Amino acid sequence: MRTTKLRPGAWLLAAALLAVAGCGSTRTQFYSLAETSAPVPRAPSAAAAPLYIELAPIAMPERFVRPQLVVRQKGSAAGPQVEILEQHRWSSSFESELRDALGSAVAVRLGAVDLTRTGRQRGQPAVRIGVQMGQFDAIEGSRVDAAFSWTLRRTDEGPSVGCRIVLTEPVGGGIEALAQGSQRVASRLADAIAASVPALQGQPVASCAA
């Protein structure tokens, strides 16, 4: 079997080509939905019993149950085509990322304990939150359109309360801007969920219907 020996100059050329190929590879970018500037936690009243919340796994279309960002190109929002970006990912699956962000943010807004992380002891009443994502269109260089519905139910008593919200968040160019817009959508959803909790006590909430 014959072997071909490369001349010293050829070895240098091959090494240079490998170096260029390595520099040209795209590094995977990771993003989070967690708030970077969370609101000041609401201090619970000394006389009030602690409030506990429990966020169920978020129901969403199967195409979003992945860590990769799913986006649409500007001008194709009404079309069927989406892009799954292998080099741009959430730090976990999108469902887990959204659930963690919402659980933390809602707990902060209410001054509550998030039992999603700690677990609930038997007999400990809590507000159980079930969220369903109906739409999440991230349109590059344009906006993020999202629609969510959710239910609230105390684990010890009373009927459930149902709510719905449609959100649009403008974004600039680039994938990082889309991730930041998605983060703002999650923050606004947390605002709405926290604001709807008084409906369990029969207080009027504009965006909810029992």
PDB file of C-alpha atoms in Angstrom:
ATOM      1  CA  MET A   1       0.000   0.000   0.000  1.00  0.00           C
ATOM      2  CA  ARG A   2       1.444   3.327  -1.020  1.00  0.00           C
ATOM      3  CA  THR A   3       1.362   6.282   1.363  1.00  0.00           C
ATOM      4  CA  THR A   4       1.529   9.847   0.158  1.00  0.00           C
ATOM      5  CA  LYS A   5       3.884  12.109   2.034  1.00  0.00           C
ATOM      6  CA  LEU A   6       3.050  15.761   2.197  1.00  0.00           C
ATOM      7  CA  ARG A   7       5.808  18.256   1.736  1.00  0.00           C
ATOM      8  CA  PRO A   8       6.433  20.693   4.647  1.00  0.00           C
ATOM      9  CA  GLY A   9       4.664  23.483   2.761  1.00  0.00           C
ATOM     10  CA  ALA A  10       1.615  21.282   2.228  1.00  0.00           C
ATOM     11  CA  TRP A  11       1.420  20.522   5.961  1.00  0.00           C
ATOM     12  CA  LEU A  12       1.419  24.233   6.721  1.00  0.00           C
ATOM     13  CA  LEU A  13      -1.350  24.834   4.191  1.00  0.00           C
ATOM     14  CA  ALA A  14      -3.471  22.018   5.658  1.00  0.00           C
ATOM     15  CA  ALA A  15      -3.007  23.398   9.190  1.00  0.00           C
ATOM     16  CA  ALA A  16      -3.999  26.882   8.032  1.00  0.00           C
ATOM     17  CA  LEU A  17      -7.164  25.561   6.373  1.00  0.00           C
ATOM     18  CA  LEU A  18      -8.160  23.705   9.554  1.00  0.00           C
ATOM     19  CA  ALA A  19      -7.619  26.872  11.600  1.00  0.00           C
ATOM     20  CA  VAL A  20      -9.813  28.903   9.256  1.00  0.00           C
ATOM     21  CA  ALA A  21     -12.528  26.244   9.413  1.00  0.00           C
ATOM     22  CA  GLY A  22     -12.421  26.331  13.214  1.00  0.00           C
ATOM     23  CA  CYS A  23     -12.702  30.118  13.324  1.00  0.00           C
ATOM     24  CA  GLY A  24     -15.653  30.014  10.935  1.00  0.00           C
ATOM     25  CA  SER A  25     -17.733  27.657  13.102  1.00  0.00           C
ATOM     26  CA  THR A  26     -20.695  29.326  14.812  1.00  0.00           C
ATOM     27  CA  ARG A  27     -20.756  29.251  18.590  1.00  0.00           C
ATOM     28  CA  THR A  28     -24.083  28.263  20.154  1.00  0.00           C
ATOM     29  CA  GLN A  29     -25.789  31.143  21.988  1.00  0.00           C
ATOM     30  CA  PHE A  30     -27.930  30.474  25.068  1.00  0.00           C
ATOM     31  CA  TYR A  31     -30.733  32.709  26.396  1.00  0.00           C
ATOM     32  CA  SER A  32     -32.930  32.899  29.487  1.00  0.00           C
ATOM     33  CA  LEU A  33     -36.478  34.119  30.121  1.00  0.00           C
ATOM     34  CA  ALA A  34     -35.705  34.938  33.753  1.00  0.00           C
ATOM     35  CA  GLU A  35     -36.037  38.607  34.636  1.00  0.00           C
ATOM     36  CA  THR A  36     -32.763  40.486  34.878  1.00  0.00           C
ATOM     37  CA  SER A  37     -34.317  43.428  36.753  1.00  0.00           C
ATOM     38  CA  ALA A  38     -37.117  41.936  38.815  1.00  0.00           C
ATOM     39  CA  PRO A  39     -39.562  44.197  40.678  1.00  0.00           C
ATOM     40  CA  VAL A  40     -39.122  44.707  44.406  1.00  0.00           C
ATOM     41  CA  PRO A  41     -40.711  41.733  46.207  1.00  0.00           C
ATOM     42  CA  ARG A  42     -43.994  42.530  47.912  1.00  0.00           C
ATOM     43  CA  ALA A  43     -43.643  42.103  51.643  1.00  0.00           C
ATOM     44  CA  PRO A  44     -46.486  39.983  53.078  1.00  0.00           C
ATOM     45  CA  SER A  45     -48.507  41.384  55.937  1.00  0.00           C
ATOM     46  CA  ALA A  46     -47.346  40.181  59.331  1.00  0.00           C
ATOM     47  CA  ALA A  47     -50.926  39.193  60.195  1.00  0.00           C
ATOM     48  CA  ALA A  48     -51.616  37.415  56.911  1.00  0.00           C
ATOM     49  CA  ALA A  49     -51.052  33.715  56.393  1.00  0.00           C
ATOM     50  CA  PRO A  50     -48.268  32.917  53.909  1.00  0.00           C
ATOM     51  CA  LEU A  51     -49.436  32.630  50.304  1.00  0.00           C
ATOM     52  CA  TYR A  52     -48.300  29.576  48.397  1.00  0.00           C
ATOM     53  CA  ILE A  53     -48.454  29.157  44.641  1.00  0.00           C
ATOM     54  CA  GLU A  54     -48.003  26.040  42.558  1.00  0.00           C
ATOM     55  CA  LEU A  55     -47.453  26.322  38.791  1.00  0.00           C
ATOM     56  CA  ALA A  56     -48.374  23.262  36.743  1.00  0.00           C
ATOM     57  CA  PRO A  57     -46.368  22.247  33.647  1.00  0.00           C
ATOM     58  CA  ILE A  58     -47.248  24.661  30.840  1.00  0.00           C
ATOM     59  CA  ALA A  59     -49.320  23.283  27.975  1.00  0.00           C
ATOM     60  CA  MET A  60     -48.000  24.363  24.581  1.00  0.00           C
ATOM     61  CA  PRO A  61     -47.826  23.201  20.957  1.00  0.00           C
ATOM     62  CA  GLU A  62     -45.370  20.357  20.412  1.00  0.00           C
ATOM     63  CA  ARG A  63     -43.088  22.415  18.142  1.00  0.00           C
ATOM     64  CA  PHE A  64     -42.068  24.564  21.116  1.00  0.00           C
ATOM     65  CA  VAL A  65     -41.118  21.666  23.403  1.00  0.00           C
ATOM     66  CA  ARG A  66     -37.429  22.022  22.592  1.00  0.00           C
ATOM     67  CA  PRO A  67     -34.508  24.262  23.640  1.00  0.00           C
ATOM     68  CA  GLN A  68     -34.004  25.796  20.177  1.00  0.00           C
ATOM     69  CA  LEU A  69     -35.618  29.157  19.387  1.00  0.00           C
ATOM     70  CA  VAL A  70     -38.498  28.834  16.933  1.00  0.00           C
ATOM     71  CA  VAL A  71     -38.836  31.963  14.798  1.00  0.00           C
ATOM     72  CA  ARG A  72     -40.544  33.360  11.736  1.00  0.00           C
ATOM     73  CA  GLN A  73     -38.961  35.675   9.211  1.00  0.00           C
ATOM     74  CA  LYS A  74     -40.370  39.185   8.890  1.00  0.00           C
ATOM     75  CA  GLY A  75     -43.189  39.224   6.353  1.00  0.00           C
ATOM     76  CA  SER A  76     -44.046  35.545   6.836  1.00  0.00           C
ATOM     77  CA  ALA A  77     -46.010  35.757  10.097  1.00  0.00           C
ATOM     78  CA  ALA A  78     -49.191  34.464   8.452  1.00  0.00           C
ATOM     79  CA  GLY A  79     -47.431  31.663   6.551  1.00  0.00           C
ATOM     80  CA  PRO A  80     -46.804  28.087   7.700  1.00  0.00           C
ATOM     81  CA  GLN A  81     -42.993  28.193   7.649  1.00  0.00           C
ATOM     82  CA  VAL A  82     -40.954  28.472  10.847  1.00  0.00           C
ATOM     83  CA  GLU A  83     -37.237  28.156  11.493  1.00  0.00           C
ATOM     84  CA  ILE A  84     -35.727  26.099  14.305  1.00  0.00           C
ATOM     85  CA  LEU A  85     -32.425  27.756  15.189  1.00  0.00           C
ATOM     86  CA  GLU A  86     -29.847  25.167  16.228  1.00  0.00           C
ATOM     87  CA  GLN A  87     -27.273  27.812  17.209  1.00  0.00           C
ATOM     88  CA  HIS A  88     -29.681  29.878  19.339  1.00  0.00           C
ATOM     89  CA  ARG A  89     -31.155  28.055  22.332  1.00  0.00           C
ATOM     90  CA  TRP A  90     -32.891  28.620  25.641  1.00  0.00           C
ATOM     91  CA  SER A  91     -30.910  27.429  28.649  1.00  0.00           C
ATOM     92  CA  SER A  92     -33.412  24.549  28.998  1.00  0.00           C
ATOM     93  CA  SER A  93     -36.463  23.434  27.038  1.00  0.00           C
ATOM     94  CA  PHE A  94     -38.776  26.357  26.288  1.00  0.00           C
ATOM     95  CA  GLU A  95     -41.511  24.890  28.510  1.00  0.00           C
ATOM     96  CA  SER A  96     -39.142  24.547  31.476  1.00  0.00           C
ATOM     97  CA  GLU A  97     -37.635  27.978  30.835  1.00  0.00           C
ATOM     98  CA  LEU A  98     -41.063  29.659  30.760  1.00  0.00           C
ATOM     99  CA  ARG A  99     -42.340  27.758  33.784  1.00  0.00           C
ATOM    100  CA  ASP A 100     -39.295  28.656  35.889  1.00  0.00           C
ATOM    101  CA  ALA A 101     -39.471  32.310  34.852  1.00  0.00           C
ATOM    102  CA  LEU A 102     -43.192  32.589  35.584  1.00  0.00           C
ATOM    103  CA  GLY A 103     -43.006  30.751  38.900  1.00  0.00           C
ATOM    104  CA  SER A 104     -40.269  33.033  40.213  1.00  0.00           C
ATOM    105  CA  ALA A 105     -41.790  36.238  38.838  1.00  0.00           C
ATOM    106  CA  VAL A 106     -45.336  35.591  40.082  1.00  0.00           C
ATOM    107  CA  ALA A 107     -44.041  34.647  43.529  1.00  0.00           C
ATOM    108  CA  VAL A 108     -42.041  37.885  43.725  1.00  0.00           C
ATOM    109  CA  ARG A 109     -45.034  40.000  42.701  1.00  0.00           C
ATOM    110  CA  LEU A 110     -47.291  38.381  45.299  1.00  0.00           C
ATOM    111  CA  GLY A 111     -44.747  37.983  48.080  1.00  0.00           C
ATOM    112  CA  ALA A 112     -45.564  34.275  47.886  1.00  0.00           C
ATOM    113  CA  VAL A 113     -43.712  30.992  48.172  1.00  0.00           C
ATOM    114  CA  ASP A 114     -43.259  29.087  44.915  1.00  0.00           C
ATOM    115  CA  LEU A 115     -44.053  25.460  45.749  1.00  0.00           C
ATOM    116  CA  THR A 116     -43.051  24.417  42.246  1.00  0.00           C
ATOM    117  CA  ARG A 117     -39.486  24.439  43.578  1.00  0.00           C
ATOM    118  CA  THR A 118     -39.979  23.376  47.180  1.00  0.00           C
ATOM    119  CA  GLY A 119     -42.896  20.925  47.056  1.00  0.00           C
ATOM    120  CA  ARG A 120     -46.134  21.164  49.007  1.00  0.00           C
ATOM    121  CA  GLN A 121     -46.780  19.515  52.335  1.00  0.00           C
ATOM    122  CA  ARG A 122     -50.018  17.616  52.777  1.00  0.00           C
ATOM    123  CA  GLY A 123     -52.865  19.848  53.890  1.00  0.00           C
ATOM    124  CA  GLN A 124     -51.032  23.039  52.941  1.00  0.00           C
ATOM    125  CA  PRO A 125     -53.433  25.161  50.815  1.00  0.00           C
ATOM    126  CA  ALA A 126     -52.033  26.813  47.739  1.00  0.00           C
ATOM    127  CA  VAL A 127     -53.114  28.657  44.607  1.00  0.00           C
ATOM    128  CA  ARG A 128     -52.634  26.236  41.733  1.00  0.00           C
ATOM    129  CA  ILE A 129     -51.920  27.933  38.392  1.00  0.00           C
ATOM    130  CA  GLY A 130     -52.375  26.167  35.075  1.00  0.00           C
ATOM    131  CA  VAL A 131     -51.087  28.011  31.986  1.00  0.00           C
ATOM    132  CA  GLN A 132     -51.773  27.194  28.346  1.00  0.00           C
ATOM    133  CA  MET A 133     -49.855  28.869  25.529  1.00  0.00           C
ATOM    134  CA  GLY A 134     -51.998  29.286  22.434  1.00  0.00           C
ATOM    135  CA  GLN A 135     -49.600  31.395  20.339  1.00  0.00           C
ATOM    136  CA  PHE A 136     -45.972  32.440  20.437  1.00  0.00           C
ATOM    137  CA  ASP A 137     -44.786  33.934  17.149  1.00  0.00           C
ATOM    138  CA  ALA A 138     -41.298  35.409  17.349  1.00  0.00           C
ATOM    139  CA  ILE A 139     -40.888  37.427  14.143  1.00  0.00           C
ATOM    140  CA  GLU A 140     -37.315  38.488  13.503  1.00  0.00           C
ATOM    141  CA  GLY A 141     -36.851  42.256  13.241  1.00  0.00           C
ATOM    142  CA  SER A 142     -40.510  42.922  14.021  1.00  0.00           C
ATOM    143  CA  ARG A 143     -42.294  41.664  17.163  1.00  0.00           C
ATOM    144  CA  VAL A 144     -43.307  38.798  19.414  1.00  0.00           C
ATOM    145  CA  ASP A 145     -47.015  37.943  19.324  1.00  0.00           C
ATOM    146  CA  ALA A 146     -48.281  35.695  22.104  1.00  0.00           C
ATOM    147  CA  ALA A 147     -51.570  34.490  23.555  1.00  0.00           C
ATOM    148  CA  PHE A 148     -52.015  32.711  26.872  1.00  0.00           C
ATOM    149  CA  SER A 149     -54.869  31.461  28.979  1.00  0.00           C
ATOM    150  CA  TRP A 150     -54.661  30.295  32.560  1.00  0.00           C
ATOM    151  CA  THR A 151     -56.778  28.976  35.408  1.00  0.00           C
ATOM    152  CA  LEU A 152     -56.486  29.652  39.112  1.00  0.00           C
ATOM    153  CA  ARG A 153     -57.807  27.277  41.741  1.00  0.00           C
ATOM    154  CA  ARG A 154     -57.236  27.005  45.452  1.00  0.00           C
ATOM    155  CA  THR A 155     -56.318  23.496  46.423  1.00  0.00           C
ATOM    156  CA  ASP A 156     -58.644  23.521  49.431  1.00  0.00           C
ATOM    157  CA  GLU A 157     -61.839  25.234  48.298  1.00  0.00           C
ATOM    158  CA  GLY A 158     -63.866  27.191  45.753  1.00  0.00           C
ATOM    159  CA  PRO A 159     -64.340  27.227  41.973  1.00  0.00           C
ATOM    160  CA  SER A 160     -61.634  27.992  39.462  1.00  0.00           C
ATOM    161  CA  VAL A 161     -61.101  31.329  37.731  1.00  0.00           C
ATOM    162  CA  GLY A 162     -60.215  31.498  34.039  1.00  0.00           C
ATOM    163  CA  CYS A 163     -58.226  34.282  32.378  1.00  0.00           C
ATOM    164  CA  ARG A 164     -56.790  35.089  28.958  1.00  0.00           C
ATOM    165  CA  ILE A 165     -54.365  37.638  27.546  1.00  0.00           C
ATOM    166  CA  VAL A 166     -52.964  38.560  24.118  1.00  0.00           C
ATOM    167  CA  LEU A 167     -49.563  40.269  24.077  1.00  0.00           C
ATOM    168  CA  THR A 168     -47.481  42.006  21.400  1.00  0.00           C
ATOM    169  CA  GLU A 169     -43.922  43.122  22.109  1.00  0.00           C
ATOM    170  CA  PRO A 170     -41.961  45.076  19.440  1.00  0.00           C
ATOM    171  CA  VAL A 171     -38.356  43.974  18.868  1.00  0.00           C
ATOM    172  CA  GLY A 172     -35.336  45.228  16.971  1.00  0.00           C
ATOM    173  CA  GLY A 173     -33.129  43.326  14.573  1.00  0.00           C
ATOM    174  CA  GLY A 174     -31.234  40.171  15.490  1.00  0.00           C
ATOM    175  CA  ILE A 175     -31.940  37.025  17.476  1.00  0.00           C
ATOM    176  CA  GLU A 176     -30.829  38.526  20.797  1.00  0.00           C
ATOM    177  CA  ALA A 177     -33.520  41.195  20.396  1.00  0.00           C
ATOM    178  CA  LEU A 178     -36.081  38.419  19.861  1.00  0.00           C
ATOM    179  CA  ALA A 179     -34.934  36.694  23.050  1.00  0.00           C
ATOM    180  CA  GLN A 180     -35.202  39.964  24.970  1.00  0.00           C
ATOM    181  CA  GLY A 181     -38.687  40.554  23.551  1.00  0.00           C
ATOM    182  CA  SER A 182     -39.688  37.050  24.636  1.00  0.00           C
ATOM    183  CA  GLN A 183     -38.361  37.834  28.096  1.00  0.00           C
ATOM    184  CA  ARG A 184     -40.555  40.944  28.254  1.00  0.00           C
ATOM    185  CA  VAL A 185     -43.589  38.895  27.163  1.00  0.00           C
ATOM    186  CA  ALA A 186     -42.945  36.469  30.038  1.00  0.00           C
ATOM    187  CA  SER A 187     -42.644  39.400  32.451  1.00  0.00           C
ATOM    188  CA  ARG A 188     -45.942  40.919  31.292  1.00  0.00           C
ATOM    189  CA  LEU A 189     -47.635  37.532  31.586  1.00  0.00           C
ATOM    190  CA  ALA A 190     -46.361  37.253  35.165  1.00  0.00           C
ATOM    191  CA  ASP A 191     -47.858  40.717  35.866  1.00  0.00           C
ATOM    192  CA  ALA A 192     -51.241  39.567  34.560  1.00  0.00           C
ATOM    193  CA  ILE A 193     -51.249  36.257  36.445  1.00  0.00           C
ATOM    194  CA  ALA A 194     -50.308  37.931  39.726  1.00  0.00           C
ATOM    195  CA  ALA A 195     -52.974  40.607  39.205  1.00  0.00           C
ATOM    196  CA  SER A 196     -55.634  37.918  38.644  1.00  0.00           C
ATOM    197  CA  VAL A 197     -55.136  36.128  41.965  1.00  0.00           C
ATOM    198  CA  PRO A 198     -57.567  38.473  43.842  1.00  0.00           C
ATOM    199  CA  ALA A 199     -60.345  37.054  41.630  1.00  0.00           C
ATOM    200  CA  LEU A 200     -60.205  33.919  43.800  1.00  0.00           C
ATOM    201  CA  GLN A 201     -61.501  36.056  46.660  1.00  0.00           C
ATOM    202  CA  GLY A 202     -64.325  37.359  44.466  1.00  0.00           C
ATOM    203  CA  GLN A 203     -62.660  40.694  43.763  1.00  0.00           C
ATOM    204  CA  PRO A 204     -63.239  42.023  40.224  1.00  0.00           C
ATOM    205  CA  VAL A 205     -60.381  41.571  37.772  1.00  0.00           C
ATOM    206  CA  ALA A 206     -60.883  43.130  34.340  1.00  0.00           C
ATOM    207  CA  SER A 207     -59.198  40.417  32.269  1.00  0.00           C
ATOM    208  CA  CYS A 208     -60.682  37.380  34.008  1.00  0.00           C
ATOM    209  CA  ALA A 209     -64.032  35.642  34.023  1.00  0.00           C
ATOM    210  CA  ALA A 210     -65.038  33.121  36.653  1.00  0.00           C
TER     211      ALA A 210
END
